[in-house]
Short mmCIF file of C-alpha atoms in Angstrom, two decimals:
data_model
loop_
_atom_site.label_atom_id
_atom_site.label_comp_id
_atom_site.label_asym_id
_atom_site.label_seq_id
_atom_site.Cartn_x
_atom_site.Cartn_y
_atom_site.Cartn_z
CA UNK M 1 -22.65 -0.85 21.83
CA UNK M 2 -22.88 0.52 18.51
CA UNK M 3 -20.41 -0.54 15.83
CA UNK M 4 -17.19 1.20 15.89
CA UNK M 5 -16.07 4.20 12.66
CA UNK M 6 -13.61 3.30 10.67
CA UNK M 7 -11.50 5.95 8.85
CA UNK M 8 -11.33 5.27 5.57
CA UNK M 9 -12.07 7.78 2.91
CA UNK M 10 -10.40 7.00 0.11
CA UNK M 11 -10.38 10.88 -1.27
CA UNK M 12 -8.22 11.45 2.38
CA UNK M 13 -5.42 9.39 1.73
CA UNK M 14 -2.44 9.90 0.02
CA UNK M 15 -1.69 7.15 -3.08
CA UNK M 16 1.32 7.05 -4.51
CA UNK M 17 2.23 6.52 -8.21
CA UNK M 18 2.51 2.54 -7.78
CA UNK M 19 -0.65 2.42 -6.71
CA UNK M 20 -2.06 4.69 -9.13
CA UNK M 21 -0.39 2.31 -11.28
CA UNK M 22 -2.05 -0.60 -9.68
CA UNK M 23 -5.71 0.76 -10.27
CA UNK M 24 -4.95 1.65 -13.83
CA UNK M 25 -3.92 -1.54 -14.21
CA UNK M 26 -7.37 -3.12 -12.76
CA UNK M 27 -9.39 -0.78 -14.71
CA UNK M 28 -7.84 -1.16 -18.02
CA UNK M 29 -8.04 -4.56 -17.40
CA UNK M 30 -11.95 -4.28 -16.80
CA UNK M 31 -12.55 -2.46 -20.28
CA UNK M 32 -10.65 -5.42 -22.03
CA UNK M 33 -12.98 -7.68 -20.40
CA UNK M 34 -15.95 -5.57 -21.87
CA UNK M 35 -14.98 -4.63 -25.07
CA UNK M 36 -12.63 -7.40 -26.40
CA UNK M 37 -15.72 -9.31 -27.21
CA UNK M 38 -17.19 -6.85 -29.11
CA UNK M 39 -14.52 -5.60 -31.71
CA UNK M 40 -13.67 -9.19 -32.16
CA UNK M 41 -17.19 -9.82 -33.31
CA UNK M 42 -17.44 -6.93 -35.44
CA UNK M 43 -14.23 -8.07 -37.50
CA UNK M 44 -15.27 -11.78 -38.05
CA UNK M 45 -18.49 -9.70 -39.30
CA UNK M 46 -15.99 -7.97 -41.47
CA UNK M 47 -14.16 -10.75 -42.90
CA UNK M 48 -16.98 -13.01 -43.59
CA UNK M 49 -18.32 -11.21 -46.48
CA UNK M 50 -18.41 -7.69 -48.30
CA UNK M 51 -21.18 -6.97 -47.10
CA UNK M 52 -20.18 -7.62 -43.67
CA UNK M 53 -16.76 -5.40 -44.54
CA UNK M 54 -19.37 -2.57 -45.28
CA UNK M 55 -21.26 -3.02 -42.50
CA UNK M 56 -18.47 -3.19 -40.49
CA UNK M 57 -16.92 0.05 -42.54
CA UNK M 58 -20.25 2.40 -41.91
CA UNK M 59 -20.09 1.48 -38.40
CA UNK M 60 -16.34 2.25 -37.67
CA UNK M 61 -16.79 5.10 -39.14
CA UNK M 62 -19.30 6.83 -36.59
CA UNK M 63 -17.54 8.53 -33.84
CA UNK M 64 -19.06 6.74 -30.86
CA UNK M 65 -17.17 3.69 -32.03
CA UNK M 66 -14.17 5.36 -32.88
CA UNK M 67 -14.10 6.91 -29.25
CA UNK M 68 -14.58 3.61 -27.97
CA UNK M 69 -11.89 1.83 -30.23
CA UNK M 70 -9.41 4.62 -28.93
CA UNK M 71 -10.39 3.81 -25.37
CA UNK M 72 -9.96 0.04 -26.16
CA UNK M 73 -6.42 0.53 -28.22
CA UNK M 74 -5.80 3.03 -25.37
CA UNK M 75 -6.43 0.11 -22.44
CA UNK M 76 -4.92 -2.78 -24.65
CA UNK M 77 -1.97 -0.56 -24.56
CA UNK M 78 -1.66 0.19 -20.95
CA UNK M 79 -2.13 -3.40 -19.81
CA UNK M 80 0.61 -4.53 -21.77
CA UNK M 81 3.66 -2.73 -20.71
CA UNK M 82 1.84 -2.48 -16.99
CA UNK M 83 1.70 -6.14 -17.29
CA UNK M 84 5.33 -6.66 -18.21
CA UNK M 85 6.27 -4.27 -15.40
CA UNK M 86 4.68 -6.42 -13.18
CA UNK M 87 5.60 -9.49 -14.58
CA UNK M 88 9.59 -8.04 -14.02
CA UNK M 89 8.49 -7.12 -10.61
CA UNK M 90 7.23 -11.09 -10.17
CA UNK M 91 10.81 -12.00 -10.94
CA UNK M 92 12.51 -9.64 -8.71
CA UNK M 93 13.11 -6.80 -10.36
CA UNK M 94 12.35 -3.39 -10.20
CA UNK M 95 11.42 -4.21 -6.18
CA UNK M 96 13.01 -0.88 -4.35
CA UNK M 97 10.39 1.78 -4.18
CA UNK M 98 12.52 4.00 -6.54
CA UNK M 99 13.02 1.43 -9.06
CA UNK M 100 9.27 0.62 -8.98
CA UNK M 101 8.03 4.51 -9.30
CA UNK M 102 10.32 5.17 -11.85
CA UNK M 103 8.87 1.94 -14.09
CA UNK M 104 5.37 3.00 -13.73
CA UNK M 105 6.14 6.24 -14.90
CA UNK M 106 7.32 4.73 -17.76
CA UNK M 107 4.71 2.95 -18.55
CA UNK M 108 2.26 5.91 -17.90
CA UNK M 109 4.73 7.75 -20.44
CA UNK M 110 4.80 4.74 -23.13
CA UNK M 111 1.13 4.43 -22.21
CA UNK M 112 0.85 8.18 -23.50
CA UNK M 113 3.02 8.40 -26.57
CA UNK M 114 1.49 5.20 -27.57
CA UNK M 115 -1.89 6.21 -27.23
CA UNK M 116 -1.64 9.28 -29.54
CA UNK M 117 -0.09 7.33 -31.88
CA UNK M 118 -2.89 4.28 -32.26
CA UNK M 119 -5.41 7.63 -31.99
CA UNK M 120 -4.09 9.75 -34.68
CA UNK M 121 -4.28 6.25 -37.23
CA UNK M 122 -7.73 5.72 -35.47
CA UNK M 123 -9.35 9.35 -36.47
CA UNK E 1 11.03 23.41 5.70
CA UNK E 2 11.65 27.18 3.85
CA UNK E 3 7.45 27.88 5.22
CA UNK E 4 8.42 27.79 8.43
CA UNK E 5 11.90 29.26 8.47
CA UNK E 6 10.80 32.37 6.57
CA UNK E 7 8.70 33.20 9.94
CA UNK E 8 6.03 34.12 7.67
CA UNK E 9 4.16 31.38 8.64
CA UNK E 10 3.64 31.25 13.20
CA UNK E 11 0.48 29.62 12.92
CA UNK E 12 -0.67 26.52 11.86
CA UNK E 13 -3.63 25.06 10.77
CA UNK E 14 -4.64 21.81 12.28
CA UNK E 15 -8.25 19.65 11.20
CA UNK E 16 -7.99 16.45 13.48
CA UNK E 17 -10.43 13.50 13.33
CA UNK E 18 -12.42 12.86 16.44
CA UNK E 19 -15.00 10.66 17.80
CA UNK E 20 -15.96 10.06 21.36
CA UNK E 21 -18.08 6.20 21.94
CA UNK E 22 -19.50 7.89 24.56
CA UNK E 23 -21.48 11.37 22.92
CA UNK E 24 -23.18 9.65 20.10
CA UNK E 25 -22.17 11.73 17.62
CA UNK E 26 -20.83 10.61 13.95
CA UNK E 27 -17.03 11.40 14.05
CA UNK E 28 -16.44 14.76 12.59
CA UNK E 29 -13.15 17.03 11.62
CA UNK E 30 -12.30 19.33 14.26
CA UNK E 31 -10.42 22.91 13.27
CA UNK E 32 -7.64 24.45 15.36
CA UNK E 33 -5.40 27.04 15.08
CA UNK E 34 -1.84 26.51 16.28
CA UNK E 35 1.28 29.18 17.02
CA UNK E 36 4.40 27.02 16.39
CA UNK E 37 7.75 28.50 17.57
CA UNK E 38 9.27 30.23 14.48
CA UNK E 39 11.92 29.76 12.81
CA UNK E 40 12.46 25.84 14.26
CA UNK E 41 10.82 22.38 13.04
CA UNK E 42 8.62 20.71 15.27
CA UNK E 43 7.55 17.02 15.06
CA UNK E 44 3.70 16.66 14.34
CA UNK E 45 3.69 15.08 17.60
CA UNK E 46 4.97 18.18 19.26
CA UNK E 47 1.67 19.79 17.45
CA UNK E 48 -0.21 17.26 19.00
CA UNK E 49 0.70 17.82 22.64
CA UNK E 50 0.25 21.55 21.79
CA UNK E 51 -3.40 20.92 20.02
CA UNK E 52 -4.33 18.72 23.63
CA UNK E 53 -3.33 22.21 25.93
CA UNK E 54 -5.62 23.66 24.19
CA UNK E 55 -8.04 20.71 23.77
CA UNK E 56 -7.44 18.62 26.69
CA UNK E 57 -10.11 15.92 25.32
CA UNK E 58 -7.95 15.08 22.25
CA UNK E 59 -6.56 11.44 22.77
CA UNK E 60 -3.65 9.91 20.61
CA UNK E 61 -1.04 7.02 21.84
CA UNK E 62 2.40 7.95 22.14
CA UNK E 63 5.47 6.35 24.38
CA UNK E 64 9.04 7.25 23.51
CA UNK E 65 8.81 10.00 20.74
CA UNK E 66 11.47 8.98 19.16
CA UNK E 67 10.61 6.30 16.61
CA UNK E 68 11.13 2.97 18.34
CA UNK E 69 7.64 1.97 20.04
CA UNK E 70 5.44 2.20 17.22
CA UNK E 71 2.55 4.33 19.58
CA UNK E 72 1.79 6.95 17.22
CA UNK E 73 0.61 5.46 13.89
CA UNK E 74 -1.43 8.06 12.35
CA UNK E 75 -2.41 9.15 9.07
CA UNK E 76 -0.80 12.65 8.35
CA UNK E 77 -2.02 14.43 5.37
CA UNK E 78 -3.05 11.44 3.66
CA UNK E 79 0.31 9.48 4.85
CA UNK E 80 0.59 7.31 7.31
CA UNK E 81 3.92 7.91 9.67
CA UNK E 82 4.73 7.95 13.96
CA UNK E 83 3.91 11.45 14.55
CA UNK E 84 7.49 11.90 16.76
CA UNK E 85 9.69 11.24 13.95
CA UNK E 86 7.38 13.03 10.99
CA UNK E 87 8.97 16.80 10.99
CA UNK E 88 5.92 19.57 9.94
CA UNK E 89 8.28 20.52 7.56
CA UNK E 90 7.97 17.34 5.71
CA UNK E 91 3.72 16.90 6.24
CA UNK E 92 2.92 20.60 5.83
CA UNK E 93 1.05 21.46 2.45
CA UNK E 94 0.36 25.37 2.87
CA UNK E 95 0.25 25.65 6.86
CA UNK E 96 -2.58 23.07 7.00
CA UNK E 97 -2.27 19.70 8.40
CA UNK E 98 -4.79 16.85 8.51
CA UNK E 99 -4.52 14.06 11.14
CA UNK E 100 -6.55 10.98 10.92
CA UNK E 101 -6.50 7.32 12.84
CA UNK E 102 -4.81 4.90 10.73
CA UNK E 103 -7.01 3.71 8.27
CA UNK E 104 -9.21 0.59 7.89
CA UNK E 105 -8.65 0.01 11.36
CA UNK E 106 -11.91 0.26 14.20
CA UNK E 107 -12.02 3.70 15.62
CA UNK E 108 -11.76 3.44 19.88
CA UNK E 109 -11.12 7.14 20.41
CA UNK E 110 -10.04 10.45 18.23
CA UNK E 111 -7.03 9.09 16.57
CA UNK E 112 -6.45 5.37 18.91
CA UNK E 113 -7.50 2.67 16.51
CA UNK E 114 -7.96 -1.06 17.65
CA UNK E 115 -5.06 -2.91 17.07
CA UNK E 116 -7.07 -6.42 17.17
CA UNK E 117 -6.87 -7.08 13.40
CA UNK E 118 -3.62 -6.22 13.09
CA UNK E 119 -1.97 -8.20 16.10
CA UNK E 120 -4.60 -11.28 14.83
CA UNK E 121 -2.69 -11.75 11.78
CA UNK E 122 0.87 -10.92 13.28
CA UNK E 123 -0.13 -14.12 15.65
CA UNK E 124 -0.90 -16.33 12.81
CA UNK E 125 2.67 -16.56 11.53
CA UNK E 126 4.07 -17.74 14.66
CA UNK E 127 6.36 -14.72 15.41
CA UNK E 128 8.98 -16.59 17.18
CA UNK E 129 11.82 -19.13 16.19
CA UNK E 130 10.88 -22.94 16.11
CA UNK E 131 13.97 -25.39 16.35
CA UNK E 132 12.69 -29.12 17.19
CA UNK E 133 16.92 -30.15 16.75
CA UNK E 134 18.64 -31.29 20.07
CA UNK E 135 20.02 -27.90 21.58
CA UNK E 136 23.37 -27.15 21.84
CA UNK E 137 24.86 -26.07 24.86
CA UNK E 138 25.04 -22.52 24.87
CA UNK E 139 23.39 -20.64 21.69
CA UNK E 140 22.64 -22.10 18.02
CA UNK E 141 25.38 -20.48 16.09
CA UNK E 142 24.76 -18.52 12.76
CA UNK E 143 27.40 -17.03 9.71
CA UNK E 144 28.08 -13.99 9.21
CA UNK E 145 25.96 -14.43 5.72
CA UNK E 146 23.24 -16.38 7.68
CA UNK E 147 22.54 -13.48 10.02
CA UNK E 148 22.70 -10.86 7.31
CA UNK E 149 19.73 -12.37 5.72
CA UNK E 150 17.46 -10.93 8.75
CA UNK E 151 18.81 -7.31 7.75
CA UNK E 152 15.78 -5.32 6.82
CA UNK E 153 13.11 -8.09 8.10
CA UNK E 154 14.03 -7.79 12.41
CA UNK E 155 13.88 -3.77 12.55
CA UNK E 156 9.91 -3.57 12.06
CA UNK E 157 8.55 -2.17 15.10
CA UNK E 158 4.61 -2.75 14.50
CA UNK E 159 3.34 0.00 14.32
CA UNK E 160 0.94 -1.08 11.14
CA UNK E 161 1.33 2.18 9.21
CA UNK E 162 2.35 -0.36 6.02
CA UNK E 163 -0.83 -2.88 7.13
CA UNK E 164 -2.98 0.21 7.32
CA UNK E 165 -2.05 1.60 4.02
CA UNK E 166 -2.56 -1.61 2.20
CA UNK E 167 -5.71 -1.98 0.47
CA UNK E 168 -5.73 -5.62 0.04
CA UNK E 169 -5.37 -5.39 4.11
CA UNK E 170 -8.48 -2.86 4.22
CA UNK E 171 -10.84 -5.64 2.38
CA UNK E 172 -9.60 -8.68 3.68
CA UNK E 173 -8.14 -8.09 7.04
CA UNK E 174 -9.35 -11.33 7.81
CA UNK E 175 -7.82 -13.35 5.50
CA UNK E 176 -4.55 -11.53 3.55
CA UNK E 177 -2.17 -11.19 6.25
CA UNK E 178 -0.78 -8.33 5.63
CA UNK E 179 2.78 -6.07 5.00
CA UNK E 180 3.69 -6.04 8.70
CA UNK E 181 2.46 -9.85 9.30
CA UNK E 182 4.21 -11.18 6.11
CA UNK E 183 7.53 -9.48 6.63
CA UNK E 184 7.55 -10.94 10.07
CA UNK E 185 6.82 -14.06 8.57
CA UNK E 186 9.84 -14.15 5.66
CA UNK E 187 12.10 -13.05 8.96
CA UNK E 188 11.41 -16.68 10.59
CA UNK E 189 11.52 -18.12 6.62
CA UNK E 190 15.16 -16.89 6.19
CA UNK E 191 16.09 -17.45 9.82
CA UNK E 192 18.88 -20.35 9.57
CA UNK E 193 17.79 -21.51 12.82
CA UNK E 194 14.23 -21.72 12.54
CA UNK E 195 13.01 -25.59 11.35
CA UNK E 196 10.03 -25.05 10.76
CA UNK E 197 10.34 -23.02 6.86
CA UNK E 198 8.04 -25.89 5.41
CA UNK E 199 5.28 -25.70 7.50
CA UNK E 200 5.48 -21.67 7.77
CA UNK E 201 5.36 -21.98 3.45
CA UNK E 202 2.31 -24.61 4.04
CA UNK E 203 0.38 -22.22 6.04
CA UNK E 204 1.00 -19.14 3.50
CA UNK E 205 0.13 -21.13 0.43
CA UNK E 206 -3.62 -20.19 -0.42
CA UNK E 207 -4.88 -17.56 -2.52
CA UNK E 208 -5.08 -14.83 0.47
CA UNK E 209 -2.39 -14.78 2.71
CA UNK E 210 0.58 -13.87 0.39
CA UNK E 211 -1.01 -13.45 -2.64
CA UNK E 212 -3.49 -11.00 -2.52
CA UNK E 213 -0.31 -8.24 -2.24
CA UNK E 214 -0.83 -6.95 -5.63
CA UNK E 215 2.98 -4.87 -4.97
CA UNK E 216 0.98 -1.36 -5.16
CA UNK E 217 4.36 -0.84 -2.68
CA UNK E 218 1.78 1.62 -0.62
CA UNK E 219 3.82 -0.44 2.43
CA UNK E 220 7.31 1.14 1.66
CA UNK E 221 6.42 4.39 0.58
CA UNK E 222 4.23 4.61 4.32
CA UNK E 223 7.30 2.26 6.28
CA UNK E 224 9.03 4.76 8.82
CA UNK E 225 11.79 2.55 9.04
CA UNK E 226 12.40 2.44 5.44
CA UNK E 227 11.62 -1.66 5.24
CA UNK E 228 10.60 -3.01 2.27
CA UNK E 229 7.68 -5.57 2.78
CA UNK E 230 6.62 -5.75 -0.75
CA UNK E 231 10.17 -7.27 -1.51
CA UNK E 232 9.99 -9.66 1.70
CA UNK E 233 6.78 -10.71 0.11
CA UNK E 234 7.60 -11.06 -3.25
CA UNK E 235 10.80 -13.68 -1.76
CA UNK E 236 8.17 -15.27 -0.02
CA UNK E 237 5.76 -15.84 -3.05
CA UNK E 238 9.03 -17.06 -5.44
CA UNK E 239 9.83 -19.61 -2.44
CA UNK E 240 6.55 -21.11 -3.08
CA UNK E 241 6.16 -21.07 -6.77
CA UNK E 242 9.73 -22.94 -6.73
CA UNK E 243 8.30 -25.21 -3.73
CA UNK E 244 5.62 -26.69 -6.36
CA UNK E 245 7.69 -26.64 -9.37
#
């Protein structure tokens, strides 16, 4: 017999705005994994030298790296406050479903207002 | 709810999943159009029994209709609910409704899953109450206070909408036990009677079986009994942190 289906397309089922949370959380956490190590390099390049600093300066200023500075401001961001969410949640708060959609819109809102902040200094 | 009072709206739009074992075919969306008495709600499992006189092939489980056996798990528009108790009202978006097997779960027919998974993990937890103390005479005696702690843990009727919905369920079925499985499991915890809390605790203590809930709360928002097994869990992770502190 011939291995059972299995329904499970994700683009079929409903997720609600925990969950979205959730992922958000995961995949802001992946681009901190990614590009931590990078921008930390580049400013120990920066502080070890002018020349470094104008290295450093030349390349900030293109706008691939500024896009990706935004997106890594824009994930440091979004980690935090998701992460104190869920550290609240850890210590039993925030644990009825209202409680817990209306704190990750919150954080989706903070995430928001702080991201166009850190952007606007950023360009 | 306004949709189908207006009486603009008589027919429905129905795309159920089906599969038969036995034809060989790929399982595939299948499109029906269904009157609907106007001007009253119907439960999706009313639109059911009306989609099967038209389709008598179209299989689904169902018992009481009314909530209590847990039968008709199904995914309904992206949700999972019991069909009986889910009003069209409530799942309609436009007049179009999609029905789908619970997900994550082996397909047996249309929209009956295999349970296997599911019960597997429910059996794991030892779903019954251990006392190794000398028995009274007649039965072991619990507070007020005491029995109020099983409030919101003993209603779950297992019908693994919450299991179904969980992610962390979908990729380890195997291993993370699950919404249904773990709020069964903080229901013996909490029981006063029950002797047997450390042991239950030992077996839950590894990296899958509690902890891979991640609280995405996709279990609540899904529960049609309005249980909360993301907050049964989270007691049951804070009894073991403060176990090995």
């Amino acid at each position: 017999m011939s291995k059972p289906p299995v329904n499970l397309n994700l683009f079929t089922i409903q997720f609600p705005i925990t969950a979205l949370s959730s992922i958000s959380h995961r995949i802001s956490g992946v681009i901190l994994f990614f590009l931590t190590f990078p921008f930390i390099s580049l400013v120990l390049v920066a502080i070890q030298s002018q020349e470094g600093f104008d290295y450093a300066s030349v390349l900030m200023a293109h706008f691939i790296m500024k896009s990706a500075l935004t997106l890594y401001v824009a994930a440091i961001v979004y980690h935090f406050f998701s992460g104190l969410r869920h550290l609240a949640m850890d210590f039993g708060y925030w644990e009825t479903l209202k409680a817990s959609r209306y704190s990750a819109m919150i954080v989706y809102l903070l995430f928001l207002v702080m991201t166009l902040i850190f952007s606007f200094l950023i360009w | 709810m306004d949709a189908i009072a207006s009486k603009s709206i008589s027919s429905i739009n129905l795309s159920i999943y089906r599969y038969d074992p036995d034809s060989g075919k790929k399982p595939y969306m299948q499109d029906l159009s269904i009157d609907i008495p106007e001007g009253q709600d119907i439960m999706v499992l009313d639109l059911l029994n009306m989609a099967k006189e038209q389709d008598p092939s179209i299989s689904f489980r169902r018992s009481c209709g009314e909530g209590v056996c847990g039968s008709d798990g199904m995914n309904i528009n992206g949700k999972n609910g019991l069909g009986c108790i889910t009003p069209l009202s409530e799942a309609l978006k436009g007049n179009k409704i999609v029905l789908r097997p619970l997900p994550g779960l082996p397909v047996i027919k249309d929209l009956i899953v295999d349970m296997k998974q599911f019960v597997d993990q429910y059996k794991k937890i030892k779903p019954y109450l251990i006392n190794d103390e000398e028995k009274p005479e007649r039965e072991i005696k619990q507070t007020v206070e005491e029995r109020e702690k099983l409030d919101g843990l003993y209603e779950c009727i297992m019908c693994g909408c919450c299991s179904t919905a969980c992610p962390s369920f979908w990729w380890n079925p195997d291993k993370f036990l699950g919404p249904a499985a773990l709020l069964q499991a903080h229901r013996f915890i909490s029981d006063s009677r029950d002797t047997a809390t450390e042991e239950r605790l030992d077996q839950l203590e590894d990296a899958f079986s509690v902890f891979k809930c991640h609280g995405i709360m996709n279990c609540v928002s899904v529960c049609p009994k309005g249980l909360n097994p993301t907050k049964a869990i989270n007691e049951i992770k804070k009894k073991l942190v403060k176990r090995a502190l």
